[in-house]
CSV table of C-alpha atoms in Angstrom, one decimal:
chain,number,residue,atom,x,y,z
K,108,UNK,CA,45.9,26.2,-16.5
K,109,UNK,CA,43.6,26.1,-19.3
K,110,UNK,CA,40.2,25.0,-18.5
K,111,UNK,CA,37.4,23.5,-21.0
K,112,UNK,CA,33.6,24.5,-20.8
K,113,UNK,CA,31.3,21.7,-21.7
K,114,UNK,CA,27.4,22.4,-21.2
K,115,UNK,CA,28.3,25.3,-19.4
K,116,UNK,CA,30.5,23.4,-16.7
K,117,UNK,CA,34.3,24.5,-16.7
K,118,UNK,CA,36.3,21.5,-16.4
K,119,UNK,CA,40.2,21.1,-15.5
K,120,UNK,CA,42.6,18.8,-17.6
K,121,UNK,CA,42.1,16.3,-14.6
K,122,UNK,CA,38.3,16.4,-15.1
K,123,UNK,CA,38.4,16.1,-18.8
K,124,UNK,CA,40.6,13.0,-18.4
K,125,UNK,CA,38.3,11.6,-15.9
K,126,UNK,CA,35.1,12.1,-17.7
K,127,UNK,CA,36.7,10.9,-20.9
K,128,UNK,CA,37.7,7.7,-19.1
K,129,UNK,CA,34.1,7.4,-18.0
K,130,UNK,CA,32.8,8.0,-21.4
K,131,UNK,CA,34.8,5.4,-23.1
K,132,UNK,CA,34.3,2.8,-20.3
K,133,UNK,CA,30.3,3.2,-20.3
K,134,UNK,CA,30.4,3.0,-24.2
K,135,UNK,CA,32.8,-0.1,-24.4
K,136,UNK,CA,30.4,-1.4,-21.7
K,137,UNK,CA,27.6,-1.3,-24.0
K,138,UNK,CA,29.1,-2.2,-27.0
K,139,UNK,CA,29.9,-5.5,-25.1
K,140,UNK,CA,26.7,-6.0,-23.5
K,141,UNK,CA,24.1,-5.5,-26.4
K,142,UNK,CA,25.7,-7.9,-29.1
K,143,UNK,CA,25.5,-10.9,-26.6
K,144,UNK,CA,21.9,-9.9,-25.6
K,145,UNK,CA,20.9,-9.8,-29.4
K,146,UNK,CA,22.5,-13.4,-29.4
K,147,UNK,CA,20.2,-14.8,-26.4
K,148,UNK,CA,17.3,-13.1,-27.7
K,149,UNK,CA,17.9,-14.7,-31.1
K,150,UNK,CA,18.6,-18.1,-29.0
K,151,UNK,CA,15.2,-18.1,-27.1
K,152,UNK,CA,13.1,-17.7,-30.4
K,153,UNK,CA,12.6,-21.5,-30.5
K,154,UNK,CA,10.9,-21.4,-27.1
K,155,UNK,CA,8.1,-20.0,-28.9
K,156,UNK,CA,7.3,-23.6,-29.6
K,157,UNK,CA,7.2,-24.4,-26.3
K,158,UNK,CA,4.5,-22.0,-25.3
K,159,UNK,CA,3.8,-18.3,-25.7
K,160,UNK,CA,4.0,-17.9,-22.1
K,161,UNK,CA,7.3,-19.5,-21.9
K,162,UNK,CA,8.9,-16.9,-24.5
K,163,UNK,CA,7.4,-13.8,-23.1
K,164,UNK,CA,8.8,-14.9,-19.4
K,165,UNK,CA,12.3,-15.6,-21.1
K,166,UNK,CA,12.2,-12.7,-23.4
K,167,UNK,CA,10.7,-10.2,-20.4
K,168,UNK,CA,13.7,-11.2,-18.3
K,169,UNK,CA,16.4,-10.6,-21.1
K,170,UNK,CA,14.8,-7.1,-21.6
K,171,UNK,CA,14.7,-5.7,-18.2
K,172,UNK,CA,18.3,-6.9,-17.7
K,173,UNK,CA,19.5,-4.5,-20.2
K,174,UNK,CA,17.4,-1.5,-19.4
K,175,UNK,CA,18.4,-2.2,-15.8
K,176,UNK,CA,22.3,-1.9,-17.0
K,177,UNK,CA,21.6,1.3,-18.7
K,178,UNK,CA,20.0,2.8,-15.7
K,179,UNK,CA,22.6,1.5,-13.2
K,180,UNK,CA,25.2,3.6,-15.2
K,181,UNK,CA,23.5,7.0,-13.4
K,182,UNK,CA,23.7,5.3,-10.2
K,183,UNK,CA,27.4,4.6,-10.8
K,184,UNK,CA,28.2,8.1,-11.4
K,185,UNK,CA,26.5,9.2,-8.5
K,186,UNK,CA,23.1,10.3,-9.8
K,187,UNK,CA,20.3,9.4,-7.3
K,188,UNK,CA,16.8,8.9,-7.6
K,189,UNK,CA,14.1,9.6,-5.1
K,190,UNK,CA,10.5,9.2,-5.4
K,191,UNK,CA,7.4,10.6,-3.9
K,192,UNK,CA,3.6,10.4,-4.3
K,193,UNK,CA,1.3,7.2,-4.5
K,194,UNK,CA,3.2,3.8,-4.7
K,195,UNK,CA,3.0,2.7,-8.1
K,196,UNK,CA,4.5,-0.7,-7.4
K,197,UNK,CA,1.2,-1.8,-6.1
K,198,UNK,CA,-0.1,-1.4,-9.7
K,199,UNK,CA,2.2,-3.5,-11.6
K,200,UNK,CA,-0.1,-6.3,-12.4
K,201,UNK,CA,-2.7,-3.7,-13.6
K,202,UNK,CA,-3.1,-2.4,-17.0
K,203,UNK,CA,-1.8,1.3,-16.7
K,204,UNK,CA,-1.2,4.2,-19.0
K,205,UNK,CA,1.9,6.0,-17.7
K,206,UNK,CA,2.7,9.8,-18.9
K,207,UNK,CA,5.4,11.8,-18.1
K,208,UNK,CA,6.8,15.6,-18.6
K,209,UNK,CA,9.7,15.4,-21.1
K,210,UNK,CA,12.7,17.6,-20.5
K,211,UNK,CA,16.0,16.1,-21.9
K,212,UNK,CA,17.3,12.8,-23.0
K,213,UNK,CA,17.9,11.5,-19.4
K,214,UNK,CA,14.2,11.2,-18.9
K,215,UNK,CA,14.0,7.6,-20.5
K,216,UNK,CA,17.2,6.2,-18.5
K,217,UNK,CA,15.5,8.1,-15.4
K,218,UNK,CA,11.8,6.0,-15.8
K,219,UNK,CA,14.1,2.8,-16.3
K,220,UNK,CA,15.4,3.4,-12.9
K,221,UNK,CA,12.4,4.1,-11.5
K,222,UNK,CA,10.7,1.0,-12.8
K,223,UNK,CA,13.9,-1.4,-12.1
K,224,UNK,CA,12.6,-2.5,-8.3
K,225,UNK,CA,8.9,-2.9,-9.4
K,226,UNK,CA,8.6,-6.1,-9.7
K,227,UNK,CA,7.4,-7.1,-13.3
K,228,UNK,CA,6.9,-3.6,-14.4
K,229,UNK,CA,10.0,-3.7,-16.8
K,230,UNK,CA,9.1,-6.9,-18.4
K,231,UNK,CA,5.8,-6.0,-19.2
K,232,UNK,CA,5.8,-2.5,-20.2
K,233,UNK,CA,5.4,-1.1,-24.0
K,234,UNK,CA,7.4,2.3,-24.7
K,235,UNK,CA,5.9,4.8,-27.2
K,236,UNK,CA,9.1,6.8,-28.2
K,237,UNK,CA,10.3,8.7,-30.9
K,238,UNK,CA,11.7,7.3,-33.9
K,239,UNK,CA,15.0,8.5,-33.5
K,240,UNK,CA,15.5,6.2,-30.3
K,241,UNK,CA,15.2,3.0,-32.5
K,242,UNK,CA,18.6,3.6,-34.3
K,243,UNK,CA,20.3,3.6,-31.1
K,244,UNK,CA,21.9,0.2,-29.4
K,245,UNK,CA,18.9,0.0,-26.6
K,246,UNK,CA,16.4,0.9,-29.6
K,247,UNK,CA,17.5,-2.7,-31.2
K,248,UNK,CA,16.6,-4.4,-27.8
K,249,UNK,CA,13.2,-2.0,-27.2
K,250,UNK,CA,12.4,-3.1,-31.0
K,251,UNK,CA,12.8,-6.6,-30.2
K,252,UNK,CA,10.4,-6.3,-27.2
K,253,UNK,CA,7.9,-5.0,-28.9
K,254,UNK,CA,8.1,-1.4,-28.3
K,255,UNK,CA,6.5,1.4,-30.5
K,256,UNK,CA,8.5,4.2,-32.6
K,257,UNK,CA,6.7,7.3,-34.1
K,258,UNK,CA,7.7,10.3,-35.6
K,259,UNK,CA,7.0,13.5,-34.1
K,260,UNK,CA,6.6,16.3,-36.6
K,261,UNK,CA,3.6,15.0,-38.9
K,262,UNK,CA,1.2,16.5,-41.3
K,263,UNK,CA,-2.7,15.5,-40.9
K,264,UNK,CA,-2.6,13.1,-43.5
K,265,UNK,CA,0.5,11.3,-42.0
K,266,UNK,CA,-0.9,11.7,-38.4
K,267,UNK,CA,-3.7,9.4,-39.3
K,268,UNK,CA,-1.9,7.0,-41.0
K,269,UNK,CA,0.7,6.7,-37.5
K,270,UNK,CA,-2.8,6.2,-35.4
K,271,UNK,CA,-3.9,3.5,-37.7
K,272,UNK,CA,-0.3,2.0,-37.0
K,273,UNK,CA,-0.8,2.5,-33.5
K,274,UNK,CA,-4.1,0.7,-33.5
K,275,UNK,CA,-2.3,-2.2,-35.2
K,276,UNK,CA,0.6,-2.3,-32.9
K,277,UNK,CA,-1.5,-2.1,-29.6
K,278,UNK,CA,-3.5,-5.0,-30.9
K,279,UNK,CA,-0.7,-7.3,-32.1
K,280,UNK,CA,2.0,-6.4,-29.8
K,281,UNK,CA,0.6,-4.6,-26.5
K,282,UNK,CA,-2.4,-6.8,-26.1
K,283,UNK,CA,-1.3,-10.3,-27.4
K,284,UNK,CA,1.8,-9.7,-25.7
K,285,UNK,CA,-0.3,-9.3,-22.4
K,286,UNK,CA,2.0,-6.1,-21.5
K,287,UNK,CA,0.6,-4.0,-18.3
K,288,UNK,CA,1.8,-0.8,-18.7
K,289,UNK,CA,2.4,1.6,-21.5
K,290,UNK,CA,4.8,4.5,-21.4
K,291,UNK,CA,4.8,7.8,-23.2
K,292,UNK,CA,5.7,11.6,-23.4
K,293,UNK,CA,2.4,13.4,-24.2
K,294,UNK,CA,4.4,16.6,-25.0
K,295,UNK,CA,5.8,15.2,-28.0
K,296,UNK,CA,9.3,17.0,-27.6
K,297,UNK,CA,11.8,18.2,-25.2
K,298,UNK,CA,10.5,21.2,-23.3
K,299,UNK,CA,13.1,23.8,-24.3
K,300,UNK,CA,11.9,22.9,-27.9
K,301,UNK,CA,8.2,23.0,-27.5
K,302,UNK,CA,7.8,25.7,-24.9
K,303,UNK,CA,7.6,28.7,-26.7
K,304,UNK,CA,5.3,26.9,-29.7
K,305,UNK,CA,3.2,25.4,-26.4
K,306,UNK,CA,2.7,29.1,-24.7
K,307,UNK,CA,1.6,30.3,-28.2
K,308,UNK,CA,-0.9,27.3,-28.7
K,309,UNK,CA,-2.1,28.0,-25.1
K,310,UNK,CA,-3.0,31.8,-25.6
K,311,UNK,CA,-4.6,31.0,-28.8
K,312,UNK,CA,-6.9,28.8,-27.2
K,313,UNK,CA,-7.2,30.5,-23.9
K,314,UNK,CA,-5.2,27.8,-21.7
K,315,UNK,CA,-3.1,28.5,-18.9
K,316,UNK,CA,0.5,29.6,-20.1
K,317,UNK,CA,2.7,27.1,-18.9
K,318,UNK,CA,6.6,27.5,-18.4
K,319,UNK,CA,7.7,24.4,-16.7
K,320,UNK,CA,5.8,21.9,-18.8
K,321,UNK,CA,4.6,22.4,-22.2
K,322,UNK,CA,0.9,21.7,-23.5
K,323,UNK,CA,0.2,17.6,-23.9
K,324,UNK,CA,-1.1,16.3,-27.2
K,325,UNK,CA,-4.0,14.0,-26.5
K,326,UNK,CA,-4.2,12.2,-30.2
K,327,UNK,CA,-2.0,9.3,-29.0
K,328,UNK,CA,-3.5,8.9,-25.5
K,329,UNK,CA,-7.3,9.1,-26.7
K,330,UNK,CA,-6.1,6.4,-29.2
K,331,UNK,CA,-4.4,4.1,-26.9
K,332,UNK,CA,-7.0,4.1,-24.0
K,333,UNK,CA,-9.7,3.5,-26.6
K,334,UNK,CA,-8.0,1.1,-29.0
K,335,UNK,CA,-6.9,-1.3,-26.1
K,336,UNK,CA,-10.4,-0.8,-23.8
K,337,UNK,CA,-12.2,-1.9,-27.2
K,338,UNK,CA,-10.3,-4.8,-28.0
K,339,UNK,CA,-9.4,-5.8,-24.7
K,340,UNK,CA,-12.7,-5.9,-22.6
K,341,UNK,CA,-11.4,-8.5,-20.1
K,342,UNK,CA,-8.5,-6.7,-19.2
K,343,UNK,CA,-8.7,-3.0,-20.2
K,344,UNK,CA,-6.9,-0.2,-18.7
K,345,UNK,CA,-7.8,0.8,-15.3
K,346,UNK,CA,-5.3,3.5,-14.2
K,347,UNK,CA,-3.6,6.5,-15.6
K,348,UNK,CA,0.0,6.8,-13.7
K,349,UNK,CA,1.4,10.8,-13.8
K,350,UNK,CA,4.9,10.9,-13.3
K,351,UNK,CA,6.5,14.3,-12.9
K,352,UNK,CA,10.1,14.5,-13.4
K,353,UNK,CA,12.3,16.9,-11.5
K,354,UNK,CA,16.2,17.7,-11.9
K,355,UNK,CA,18.4,20.0,-10.1
K,356,UNK,CA,18.5,23.0,-12.5
K,357,UNK,CA,15.7,22.7,-14.9
K,358,UNK,CA,17.5,25.8,-17.0
K,359,UNK,CA,20.0,23.7,-17.7
K,360,UNK,CA,18.5,20.0,-17.6
K,361,UNK,CA,20.6,16.6,-16.9
K,362,UNK,CA,21.2,14.8,-20.3
K,363,UNK,CA,22.1,11.3,-21.0
K,364,UNK,CA,25.9,12.1,-22.1
K,365,UNK,CA,26.0,13.7,-18.7
K,366,UNK,CA,25.1,10.8,-16.8
K,367,UNK,CA,27.5,8.7,-18.9
K,368,UNK,CA,30.3,10.8,-18.7
K,369,UNK,CA,30.0,12.5,-15.4
K,370,UNK,CA,30.6,16.1,-17.0
K,371,UNK,CA,28.3,17.6,-14.3
K,372,UNK,CA,28.2,16.9,-10.6
K,373,UNK,CA,26.3,14.4,-9.2
K,374,UNK,CA,23.0,15.3,-8.5
K,375,UNK,CA,19.5,14.3,-7.4
K,376,UNK,CA,16.8,13.4,-9.9
K,377,UNK,CA,12.8,13.3,-8.1
K,378,UNK,CA,10.0,11.8,-9.7
K,379,UNK,CA,6.6,12.1,-8.2
K,380,UNK,CA,3.7,9.6,-9.1
K,381,UNK,CA,-0.1,10.4,-8.9
K,382,UNK,CA,-2.2,7.6,-9.7
K,383,UNK,CA,-5.7,8.4,-11.2
K,384,UNK,CA,-8.4,5.6,-12.0
K,385,UNK,CA,-9.6,5.5,-15.6
K,386,UNK,CA,-13.1,6.3,-14.5
K,387,UNK,CA,-11.9,9.7,-13.9
K,388,UNK,CA,-10.5,10.2,-17.3
K,389,UNK,CA,-12.9,11.2,-20.1
K,390,UNK,CA,-10.9,9.5,-23.0
K,391,UNK,CA,-14.0,8.8,-25.0
K,392,UNK,CA,-14.6,12.7,-25.9
K,393,UNK,CA,-11.2,14.5,-27.5
K,394,UNK,CA,-12.3,18.0,-26.2
K,395,UNK,CA,-13.2,16.7,-22.5
K,396,UNK,CA,-10.0,14.7,-22.5
K,397,UNK,CA,-8.1,17.7,-23.4
K,398,UNK,CA,-9.4,19.8,-20.5
K,399,UNK,CA,-8.5,16.9,-18.3
K,400,UNK,CA,-5.0,16.8,-19.5
K,401,UNK,CA,-4.5,20.8,-19.1
K,402,UNK,CA,-5.8,20.2,-15.7
K,403,UNK,CA,-3.2,17.4,-14.9
K,404,UNK,CA,-0.4,19.4,-16.6
K,405,UNK,CA,-1.3,22.6,-14.8
K,406,UNK,CA,-0.8,20.3,-11.5
K,407,UNK,CA,2.6,19.4,-12.4
K,408,UNK,CA,3.2,23.2,-13.2
K,409,UNK,CA,2.4,23.8,-9.4
K,410,UNK,CA,4.3,21.0,-8.3
K,411,UNK,CA,7.7,21.9,-10.1
K,412,UNK,CA,7.2,25.5,-9.1
K,413,UNK,CA,6.8,24.4,-5.4
K,414,UNK,CA,10.0,22.1,-6.1
K,415,UNK,CA,12.0,24.5,-7.6
K,416,UNK,CA,11.4,27.2,-4.9
K,417,UNK,CA,11.7,24.7,-2.0
K,418,UNK,CA,13.8,21.5,-3.1
K,419,UNK,CA,10.4,19.4,-2.5
K,420,UNK,CA,6.7,18.7,-4.1
K,421,UNK,CA,5.5,20.3,-0.9
K,422,UNK,CA,2.1,18.9,0.1
K,423,UNK,CA,1.7,17.0,-3.6
K,424,UNK,CA,4.7,15.0,-2.2
K,425,UNK,CA,2.9,12.8,-0.2
K,426,UNK,CA,0.1,10.2,-1.4
K,427,UNK,CA,-3.3,11.2,-3.3
K,428,UNK,CA,-5.0,8.5,-0.8
K,429,UNK,CA,-5.3,6.0,-3.7
K,430,UNK,CA,-2.1,4.1,-2.4
K,431,UNK,CA,0.4,3.8,0.0
K,432,UNK,CA,2.8,7.0,0.2
K,433,UNK,CA,6.3,7.2,-0.8
K,434,UNK,CA,8.0,10.0,1.2
K,435,UNK,CA,10.9,10.8,-0.4
K,436,UNK,CA,12.1,7.1,-1.1
K,437,UNK,CA,15.5,6.4,-2.6
K,438,UNK,CA,15.2,4.1,-5.5
K,439,UNK,CA,18.5,2.0,-5.1
K,440,UNK,CA,20.4,-0.4,-7.1
K,441,UNK,CA,22.3,-3.6,-5.6
K,442,UNK,CA,25.7,-2.9,-6.7
K,443,UNK,CA,27.1,-6.5,-6.4
K,444,UNK,CA,24.0,-7.6,-8.5
K,445,UNK,CA,24.4,-5.1,-11.5
K,446,UNK,CA,28.5,-5.3,-11.4
K,447,UNK,CA,28.2,-9.1,-11.6
K,448,UNK,CA,25.6,-8.8,-14.5
K,449,UNK,CA,28.0,-6.5,-16.4
K,450,UNK,CA,31.0,-8.8,-15.8
K,451,UNK,CA,29.0,-11.8,-17.1
K,452,UNK,CA,27.5,-9.8,-20.4
K,453,UNK,CA,31.0,-8.3,-21.2
K,454,UNK,CA,32.7,-11.6,-20.5
K,455,UNK,CA,30.4,-13.7,-22.4
K,456,UNK,CA,30.6,-11.4,-25.5
K,457,UNK,CA,34.4,-11.2,-25.3
K,458,UNK,CA,34.4,-15.2,-25.3
K,459,UNK,CA,31.6,-15.6,-27.9
K,460,UNK,CA,33.8,-12.8,-30.5
K,461,UNK,CA,36.9,-15.1,-30.0
K,462,UNK,CA,35.5,-18.2,-30.5
K,463,UNK,CA,33.6,-16.7,-33.7
K,464,UNK,CA,36.7,-15.0,-34.9
K,465,UNK,CA,38.8,-18.5,-34.5
K,466,UNK,CA,36.1,-20.4,-36.3
K,467,UNK,CA,36.0,-17.9,-39.2
K,468,UNK,CA,40.0,-18.2,-39.5
K,469,UNK,CA,40.0,-21.9,-39.2
K,470,UNK,CA,37.8,-22.5,-42.1
């Protein structure tokens, strides 16, 4: 019997049929869900006339429903997300900068899943993502929500233009829409692409040589914190939430195709949270901020070393003392709720398409 190898995993013919069927089912589901979401998004635009708060509440609910459905497919395929560290659910009403290490395309749906059961978090979040994500079906939804998309590889002149664009976006979208959390990946790219460059940079500048994470960039963090805190003095950033993501095998990280098709056996994903008061973050000085980020990322390296050696984050798995501790908490989905949401979105999309086709042919 012949076998097929996909991403280092040997698949039997039966596995190929099973995984291909899952991939088709996931893709069709997303193709059915997103068009009707876009129709609903257009339908609620007149509510802007009824008041800004009314529109934001409706748009936030729609946004959360679709991001939750994207995250739900990982749960369906058997991937389980476990949380430890500080309880970030206590901070959903506060302005927080959320930063995470970046390993693969699975990082974003992993964070979608992590936020889905935190009341009010997804509705009032702003993502800072790579420009390539904007051209996906989820990217259209995120664009409508007011998330920010940036190019990663920039020269000095382009970087300054991009930072000015970020300033404008933060004022007009993040502050005016009363967003609470801003999520970004300071490393600026996947670990496998950045590790060698990061280590050369660290060696040249006397920083620790990191292998499980790459040296973070501070331009974006500095700009976000300074811009928001100077324009929103009544509701400034209060905390930084540091998220450490760990997969079962860092040498062959889980990716989005794995979650959609199930090429690999289901595995547990772990995230560790550390909440840092902004008073401890020297964001007004770029040099001091860089040294602060190096300390935070060095702690990430230690946590990941411990995780890949022992299967847990060790002593760091408990709380830092700033909030209620999470000791390996399963981030679960309600199957009945999300299956019903999938069914409703799919049926309404089919019904709308059928009606539109009928009216088109009639006229």
